[in-house]
């Protein structure tokens, strides 16, 4: 693996996280147990949702939220062929559960300056088959959630928020992920908090919570509050193995919960540090390259207080054809880069394989984000001025070398 001077994120399992992890190993209770439950409670409180269910990844969280939305136990349930509005800038496992459940993704364009779903295009793409808005909050930022909530209410839709990149961001002081029927989160290593791998689904309905619990673990009843009822109703069954629903095994390890719980305690500090690092790189760059005509930094949308995942950057239009060379130069200087999620997802070969764009729609602005955008990491601890200056200068140097 390439060693970067400024990687996407520095190793971020800290001493106190290690202690919590070791305690779990020494206890012998490695599989999901009390710490997971406790972490779920704290997480729900932090988000401002009633319930939280921990899983082994953000991808599993999206799978679980989609599976629950389609579940026969749900009153307002999705059916095969129902249309789901999803942004063109999304992650693969935002999309795949929809396809796996026979739903029809309808791709919505984004705003270049926010990277998130464009509300006008969203409105245009609503049909009488639309049943879900599946937001993907990109890199800590979001669309206008008031507008989205208004549409959801008017059209009686389900709202799922893939918040895997935006834990701790607020829209109008309310946490992203808490606006919809389900909010999903990832604790993968570069995310706002991390347990290496891990994820969470939040919801406000007790019925949804019960469905999530069964689907997370084999479809059995024993994690839910209706277990007693099922025991009575099916006295001939072994009470430990009463299967009431479909199911997967998406459970996290107790060690993941212990580490993520410890990181959640520090999330406000992480957020401050991330913001400090981001703002410093920008101000150092702007001071040094006063007449910069190369790039712009993506700012938070109106009303959004971002817990930034990274520092998204847009190459100015006249240099966008040089993007590959610019990225190569930045990477050569030891600064790790990433595309904006996966760029315009319609360009991915799997879209063709799965025939997800038969009408050959084009997403002008998702393509523009793809053509012009990339991001660099920001760390959860305050970085030294020396390294932040190095990053700012590397950006400048790379652009000057390629574009001048
Ligand atoms: C928007 C989005 N959704 C879902 C995921 C999947 O999360 P995980 O890697 O924990 O499976 C990611 C991963 O980074 C993501 O960026």
Coordinates of C-alpha atoms and ligand atoms in Angstrom, one line a residue:
X1 CA 0.0 0.0 0.0
X2 CA 1.2 3.5 -0.9
X3 CA 2.4 5.5 2.2
X4 CA 1.1 9.1 2.1
X5 CA 2.6 12.0 3.9
X6 CA -1.0 13.3 4.3
X7 CA -3.3 10.3 4.2
X8 CA -7.1 10.4 4.0
X9 CA -7.0 9.8 7.8
X10 CA -4.3 9.0 10.3
X11 CA -4.7 5.9 12.4
X12 CA -7.5 6.8 14.7
X13 CA -8.1 4.0 17.1
X14 CA -6.8 5.9 20.2
X15 CA -5.4 4.7 23.5
X16 CA -8.8 4.8 25.3
X17 CA -10.4 3.0 22.4
X18 CA -7.8 0.2 22.7
X19 CA -8.5 -0.1 26.4
X20 CA -12.2 -0.5 25.8
X21 CA -11.5 -3.1 23.1
X22 CA -9.1 -5.1 25.3
X23 CA -11.7 -5.1 28.1
X24 CA -14.1 -6.8 25.8
X25 CA -11.6 -9.4 24.7
X26 CA -10.7 -10.1 28.3
X27 CA -14.3 -10.4 29.3
X28 CA -14.8 -13.3 26.8
X29 CA -18.1 -11.7 25.6
X30 CA -17.0 -11.0 22.1
X31 CA -20.4 -11.3 20.4
X32 CA -23.1 -8.7 20.5
X33 CA -24.3 -8.1 24.1
X34 CA -24.8 -5.4 26.7
X35 CA -22.3 -2.9 25.4
X36 CA -24.0 -2.9 22.0
X37 CA -27.3 -2.2 23.6
X38 CA -25.9 0.6 25.7
X39 CA -24.2 2.1 22.7
X40 CA -27.4 1.9 20.7
X41 CA -29.2 3.9 23.5
X42 CA -26.6 6.5 23.6
X43 CA -26.4 6.8 19.8
X44 CA -30.2 7.2 19.5
X45 CA -30.1 10.0 22.2
X46 CA -27.2 11.7 20.4
X47 CA -29.1 11.7 17.1
X48 CA -32.5 12.6 18.6
X49 CA -34.2 9.4 17.4
X50 CA -36.1 7.0 19.5
X51 CA -34.4 3.8 18.4
X52 CA -31.0 2.7 17.1
X53 CA -29.9 -0.8 15.9
X54 CA -26.2 -1.4 15.4
X55 CA -25.0 -3.5 12.5
X56 CA -21.6 -4.6 11.1
X57 CA -21.3 -1.8 8.4
X58 CA -23.0 1.2 6.8
X59 CA -23.8 -1.0 3.8
X60 CA -25.6 -3.4 6.2
X61 CA -27.4 -0.4 7.6
X62 CA -28.7 0.6 4.2
X63 CA -29.7 -3.0 3.5
X64 CA -31.6 -3.3 6.7
X65 CA -33.4 0.1 6.2
X66 CA -34.4 -1.0 2.7
X67 CA -35.4 -4.5 3.8
X68 CA -37.5 -3.1 6.7
X69 CA -39.3 -0.7 4.2
X70 CA -40.3 -3.7 2.1
X71 CA -41.2 -5.9 5.0
X72 CA -44.7 -7.5 5.0
X73 CA -45.0 -6.6 8.7
X74 CA -44.8 -2.9 7.8
X75 CA -48.1 -1.1 7.2
X76 CA -46.7 1.3 4.7
X77 CA -44.6 -1.2 2.8
X78 CA -42.9 -1.0 -0.5
X79 CA -43.6 -3.3 -3.4
X80 CA -41.6 -4.6 -6.4
X81 CA -41.5 -1.9 -9.1
X82 CA -42.0 1.1 -6.7
X83 CA -39.8 4.0 -7.6
X84 CA -37.1 5.4 -5.4
X85 CA -35.5 8.8 -6.0
X86 CA -31.8 8.6 -5.3
X87 CA -29.0 11.1 -6.2
X88 CA -26.6 10.4 -9.1
X89 CA -23.8 11.1 -6.6
X90 CA -24.2 8.1 -4.3
X91 CA -22.4 5.0 -3.0
X92 CA -22.8 1.6 -4.5
X93 CA -24.4 0.1 -1.3
X94 CA -26.8 3.1 -1.1
X95 CA -28.2 1.7 -4.4
X96 CA -27.8 -2.1 -4.4
X97 CA -30.3 -2.9 -1.6
X98 CA -33.0 -1.1 -3.7
X99 CA -32.1 -3.2 -6.7
X100 CA -31.9 -6.4 -4.6
X101 CA -35.4 -5.7 -3.4
X102 CA -36.9 -5.1 -6.9
X103 CA -37.4 -1.4 -6.4
X104 CA -36.7 1.0 -9.3
X105 CA -34.1 3.6 -8.7
X106 CA -34.8 7.0 -10.4
X107 CA -31.6 9.1 -10.5
X108 CA -31.9 12.7 -9.4
X109 CA -29.3 15.3 -10.3
X110 CA -27.3 17.2 -7.7
X111 CA -26.3 20.8 -7.1
X112 CA -22.6 21.4 -8.0
X113 CA -22.0 23.8 -5.1
X114 CA -23.5 21.5 -2.4
X115 CA -22.9 18.1 -4.0
X116 CA -26.3 17.1 -2.7
X117 CA -29.7 16.4 -4.4
X118 CA -31.2 19.2 -6.4
X119 CA -34.7 19.9 -5.2
X120 CA -36.0 21.1 -8.6
X121 CA -34.9 17.9 -10.3
X122 CA -36.2 15.9 -7.5
X123 CA -39.7 17.4 -8.0
X124 CA -39.5 16.8 -11.7
X125 CA -38.8 13.1 -11.3
X126 CA -41.7 12.4 -9.0
X127 CA -44.3 10.2 -10.6
X128 CA -47.3 8.4 -9.3
X129 CA -45.0 5.3 -8.8
X130 CA -42.7 7.2 -6.5
X131 CA -42.7 5.8 -3.0
X132 CA -39.3 6.7 -1.5
X133 CA -36.8 9.6 -1.3
X134 CA -33.4 8.1 -0.6
X135 CA -31.2 11.0 0.4
X136 CA -27.4 10.5 0.4
X137 CA -25.9 13.2 2.6
X138 CA -22.5 13.8 0.8
X139 CA -19.3 14.3 2.8
X140 CA -21.1 16.0 5.8
X141 CA -23.3 18.3 3.8
X142 CA -27.0 18.0 2.8
X143 CA -29.8 19.3 0.7
X144 CA -32.5 21.5 2.2
X145 CA -34.3 19.0 4.5
X146 CA -37.3 21.3 5.1
X147 CA -38.0 21.1 1.3
X148 CA -37.5 17.4 1.3
X149 CA -39.7 16.9 4.3
X150 CA -42.4 19.0 2.7
X151 CA -42.4 16.8 -0.4
X152 CA -42.4 13.6 1.7
X153 CA -45.4 14.8 3.6
X154 CA -47.3 16.0 0.5
X155 CA -46.8 12.8 -1.4
X156 CA -46.9 10.5 1.5
X157 CA -43.5 9.0 0.8
X158 CA -41.0 7.1 2.8
X159 CA -37.8 9.0 3.6
X160 CA -34.5 7.1 4.1
X161 CA -31.4 9.1 4.8
X162 CA -28.0 7.5 4.0
X163 CA -26.0 9.5 6.6
X164 CA -23.0 7.2 6.4
X165 CA -20.8 10.2 5.5
X166 CA -22.5 12.8 7.7
X167 CA -22.8 11.7 11.3
X168 CA -22.9 14.7 13.6
X169 CA -24.0 17.2 10.9
X170 CA -27.1 19.3 11.6
X171 CA -29.8 20.9 9.4
X172 CA -31.4 23.7 11.4
X173 CA -29.9 22.3 14.6
X174 CA -31.5 18.8 14.0
X175 CA -29.2 15.9 13.3
X176 CA -29.0 14.5 9.7
X177 CA -30.5 11.0 9.7
X178 CA -33.3 12.0 12.1
X179 CA -35.6 13.5 9.5
X180 CA -36.8 10.3 7.9
X181 CA -38.3 6.9 8.5
X182 CA -34.8 5.5 8.7
X183 CA -31.3 7.1 9.0
X184 CA -28.2 5.0 8.4
X185 CA -24.6 5.5 9.5
X186 CA -21.1 4.0 8.9
X187 CA -18.3 3.6 11.4
X188 CA -15.7 2.7 8.7
X189 CA -12.2 3.9 9.5
X190 CA -12.3 7.3 7.8
X191 CA -15.7 8.3 9.0
X192 CA -16.7 10.8 11.8
X193 CA -16.4 8.0 14.4
X194 CA -14.9 4.7 13.7
X195 CA -14.7 1.1 15.0
X196 CA -12.9 -0.1 11.9
X197 CA -16.1 -1.5 10.5
X198 CA -19.6 -0.9 11.9
X199 CA -22.9 0.9 11.2
X200 CA -26.2 1.9 12.7
X201 CA -29.9 2.4 11.7
X202 CA -32.1 4.8 13.5
X203 CA -35.9 5.1 13.4
X204 CA -38.7 6.6 15.4
X205 CA -41.4 3.9 15.1
X206 CA -41.5 1.0 17.6
X207 CA -42.9 -1.2 14.9
X208 CA -40.0 -0.4 12.6
X209 CA -37.6 -1.0 15.4
X210 CA -39.0 -4.5 16.1
X211 CA -38.7 -5.3 12.3
X212 CA -35.1 -4.1 12.3
X213 CA -34.2 -6.3 15.3
X214 CA -35.6 -9.4 13.7
X215 CA -34.0 -8.8 10.3
X216 CA -30.6 -8.1 11.8
X217 CA -30.5 -11.5 13.4
X218 CA -31.9 -14.4 11.5
X219 CA -35.5 -13.3 11.6
X220 CA -35.9 -14.7 15.1
X221 CA -38.1 -13.2 17.8
X222 CA -35.8 -13.2 20.8
X223 CA -34.4 -9.7 20.5
X224 CA -37.8 -8.0 20.2
X225 CA -40.4 -7.1 22.8
X226 CA -43.0 -9.5 21.3
X227 CA -40.9 -12.5 22.2
X228 CA -43.1 -13.4 25.1
X229 CA -46.2 -13.2 22.9
X230 CA -44.6 -15.6 20.4
X231 CA -43.5 -18.0 23.1
X232 CA -47.1 -18.2 24.3
X233 CA -48.6 -18.5 20.9
X234 CA -46.2 -21.3 19.8
X235 CA -45.6 -23.3 22.9
X236 CA -44.4 -26.3 20.9
X237 CA -41.4 -24.4 19.5
X238 CA -38.0 -24.1 21.2
X239 CA -38.4 -20.6 22.6
X240 CA -34.9 -19.7 21.6
X241 CA -35.5 -20.4 18.0
X242 CA -38.8 -18.9 16.9
X243 CA -38.5 -17.4 13.5
X244 CA -41.1 -14.6 12.8
X245 CA -39.6 -12.9 9.8
X246 CA -37.0 -12.9 7.1
X247 CA -33.5 -12.3 8.3
X248 CA -29.8 -11.9 7.9
X249 CA -26.9 -12.0 10.3
X250 CA -25.8 -8.4 10.3
X251 CA -24.8 -8.2 14.0
X252 CA -21.7 -6.3 15.0
X253 CA -19.1 -7.6 17.4
X254 CA -19.2 -6.3 21.0
X255 CA -15.7 -5.0 20.5
X256 CA -16.9 -2.7 17.6
X257 CA -19.7 -1.4 19.9
X258 CA -17.2 -0.7 22.7
X259 CA -14.8 1.2 20.4
X260 CA -17.6 3.2 18.6
X261 CA -19.2 4.0 22.0
X262 CA -15.9 5.4 23.2
X263 CA -15.5 7.4 20.0
X264 CA -19.0 8.8 20.2
X265 CA -18.1 10.4 23.6
X266 CA -15.5 12.4 21.7
X267 CA -17.5 13.2 18.6
X268 CA -17.9 16.9 19.5
X269 CA -14.1 17.3 19.8
X270 CA -13.5 15.4 16.6
X271 CA -15.9 17.7 14.9
X272 CA -14.2 20.9 16.2
X273 CA -10.8 19.4 15.2
X274 CA -12.0 18.5 11.7
X275 CA -13.4 22.0 11.2
X276 CA -10.1 23.5 12.4
X277 CA -8.1 21.4 10.0
X278 CA -10.4 22.2 7.1
X279 CA -10.6 25.9 7.7
X280 CA -6.8 26.1 8.2
X281 CA -6.0 24.4 4.9
X282 CA -8.4 26.7 3.1
X283 CA -7.1 29.9 4.8
X284 CA -3.4 28.9 4.3
X285 CA -4.1 28.2 0.6
X286 CA -6.0 31.4 0.1
X287 CA -3.3 33.4 1.8
X288 CA -0.6 31.9 -0.3
X289 CA -2.4 31.8 -3.7
X290 CA -4.3 35.1 -3.5
X291 CA -5.0 35.1 -7.2
X292 CA -6.1 31.5 -7.3
X293 CA -8.1 30.8 -10.5
X294 CA -7.6 27.0 -10.2
X295 CA -10.1 25.7 -7.7
X296 CA -12.9 26.4 -5.2
X297 CA -13.6 24.8 -1.9
X298 CA -17.1 23.4 -1.3
X299 CA -18.9 25.2 1.5
X300 CA -21.7 24.0 3.7
X301 CA -25.3 24.4 2.4
X302 CA -27.5 27.0 3.9
X303 CA -28.7 26.0 7.4
X304 CA -26.3 23.1 7.6
X305 CA -23.7 22.8 10.3
X306 CA -21.4 20.2 8.8
X307 CA -19.4 17.6 10.5
X308 CA -17.1 17.4 7.5
X309 CA -16.0 14.0 6.3
X310 CA -13.4 15.5 4.1
X311 CA -12.5 18.7 2.2
X312 CA -14.3 18.7 -1.1
X313 CA -12.7 20.7 -3.9
X314 CA -13.9 21.7 -7.4
X315 CA -11.4 22.3 -10.2
X316 CA -12.3 25.5 -12.1
X317 CA -14.0 24.8 -15.4
X318 CA -11.2 25.8 -17.6
X319 CA -8.9 23.2 -16.1
X320 CA -11.3 20.3 -15.6
X321 CA -9.9 18.5 -18.6
X322 CA -6.6 18.3 -16.7
X323 CA -8.2 16.6 -13.6
X324 CA -6.3 13.3 -14.0
X325 CA -3.0 15.1 -14.2
X326 CA -3.8 17.4 -11.3
X327 CA -4.8 14.5 -9.0
X328 CA -1.7 12.5 -10.0
X329 CA 0.5 15.5 -9.1
X330 CA -1.3 16.0 -5.7
X331 CA -0.8 12.3 -5.0
X332 CA 2.8 12.4 -6.0
X333 CA 3.3 15.1 -3.4
X334 CA 2.0 12.6 -0.8
X335 CA -1.5 13.9 -0.3
X336 CA -4.2 11.2 -0.7
X337 CA -7.3 12.1 -2.7
X338 CA -10.7 10.5 -3.4
X339 CA -13.5 11.1 -5.9
X340 CA -16.7 12.7 -4.6
X341 CA -18.1 9.4 -3.4
X342 CA -17.9 7.5 -6.7
X343 CA -18.5 10.4 -9.1
X344 CA -21.6 10.2 -11.4
X345 CA -22.8 6.7 -10.6
X346 CA -24.5 6.4 -14.0
X347 CA -21.0 6.0 -15.4
X348 CA -20.4 2.7 -13.5
X349 CA -20.3 -0.5 -15.5
X350 CA -22.8 -2.2 -13.1
X351 CA -25.5 0.3 -14.2
X352 CA -25.3 -1.2 -17.7
X353 CA -25.1 -4.7 -16.4
X354 CA -28.2 -4.3 -14.3
X355 CA -30.0 -2.1 -17.0
X356 CA -30.6 0.7 -14.5
X357 CA -30.5 3.5 -17.1
X358 CA -32.5 2.1 -20.1
X359 CA -33.8 5.6 -20.9
X360 CA -30.2 6.8 -21.1
X361 CA -30.9 9.8 -18.9
X362 CA -28.1 12.3 -18.4
X363 CA -27.3 14.0 -15.1
X364 CA -25.6 17.2 -16.2
X365 CA -24.5 18.4 -12.7
X366 CA -23.6 15.0 -11.3
X367 CA -21.3 14.8 -14.3
X368 CA -19.9 18.2 -13.6
X369 CA -19.1 17.1 -10.0
X370 CA -17.5 14.0 -11.5
X371 CA -15.5 16.1 -14.0
X372 CA -14.4 18.8 -11.5
X373 CA -14.6 17.3 -8.0
X374 CA -12.4 15.4 -5.6
X375 CA -11.7 15.5 -1.9
X376 CA -8.8 15.3 0.5
X377 CA -9.0 14.0 4.1
X378 CA -9.2 15.9 7.3
X379 CA -8.2 14.4 10.6
X380 CA -10.0 13.9 13.9
X381 CA -7.1 15.4 15.9
X382 CA -5.8 18.9 15.2
X383 CA -3.0 18.5 12.6
X384 CA 0.2 20.6 13.0
X385 CA 0.4 23.9 11.2
X386 CA 3.4 22.4 9.4
X387 CA 1.5 19.6 7.8
X388 CA -1.6 21.8 7.0
X389 CA 0.7 24.3 5.3
X390 CA 2.3 21.4 3.4
X391 CA -1.2 20.3 2.2
X392 CA -2.2 23.8 1.2
X393 CA 1.1 24.3 -0.7
X394 CA 0.9 20.9 -2.3
X395 CA -2.5 21.8 -3.8
X396 CA -1.1 25.1 -5.1
X397 CA 2.1 23.5 -6.5
X398 CA 0.2 20.7 -8.3
X399 CA -2.2 23.1 -9.9
X400 CA 0.6 25.5 -11.0
X401 CA 2.6 22.6 -12.4
X402 CA -0.2 21.2 -14.5
X403 CA -2.2 24.3 -15.4
X404 CA 0.4 27.1 -15.9
Ligands
LIG1 C1 -22.8 7.3 1.3 C2 -22.3 6.0 1.8 N1 -23.2 5.0 2.0 C3 -22.8 3.8 2.5 C4 -21.5 3.5 2.7 C5 -21.1 2.1 3.2 O1 -20.6 2.1 4.4 P1 -19.6 0.9 4.9 O2 -18.3 1.2 4.2 O3 -19.5 1.1 6.4 O4 -20.2 -0.3 4.5 C6 -20.5 4.5 2.4 C7 -19.1 4.1 2.6 O5 -18.2 4.9 2.8 C8 -20.9 5.7 2.0 O6 -20.0 6.7 1.7

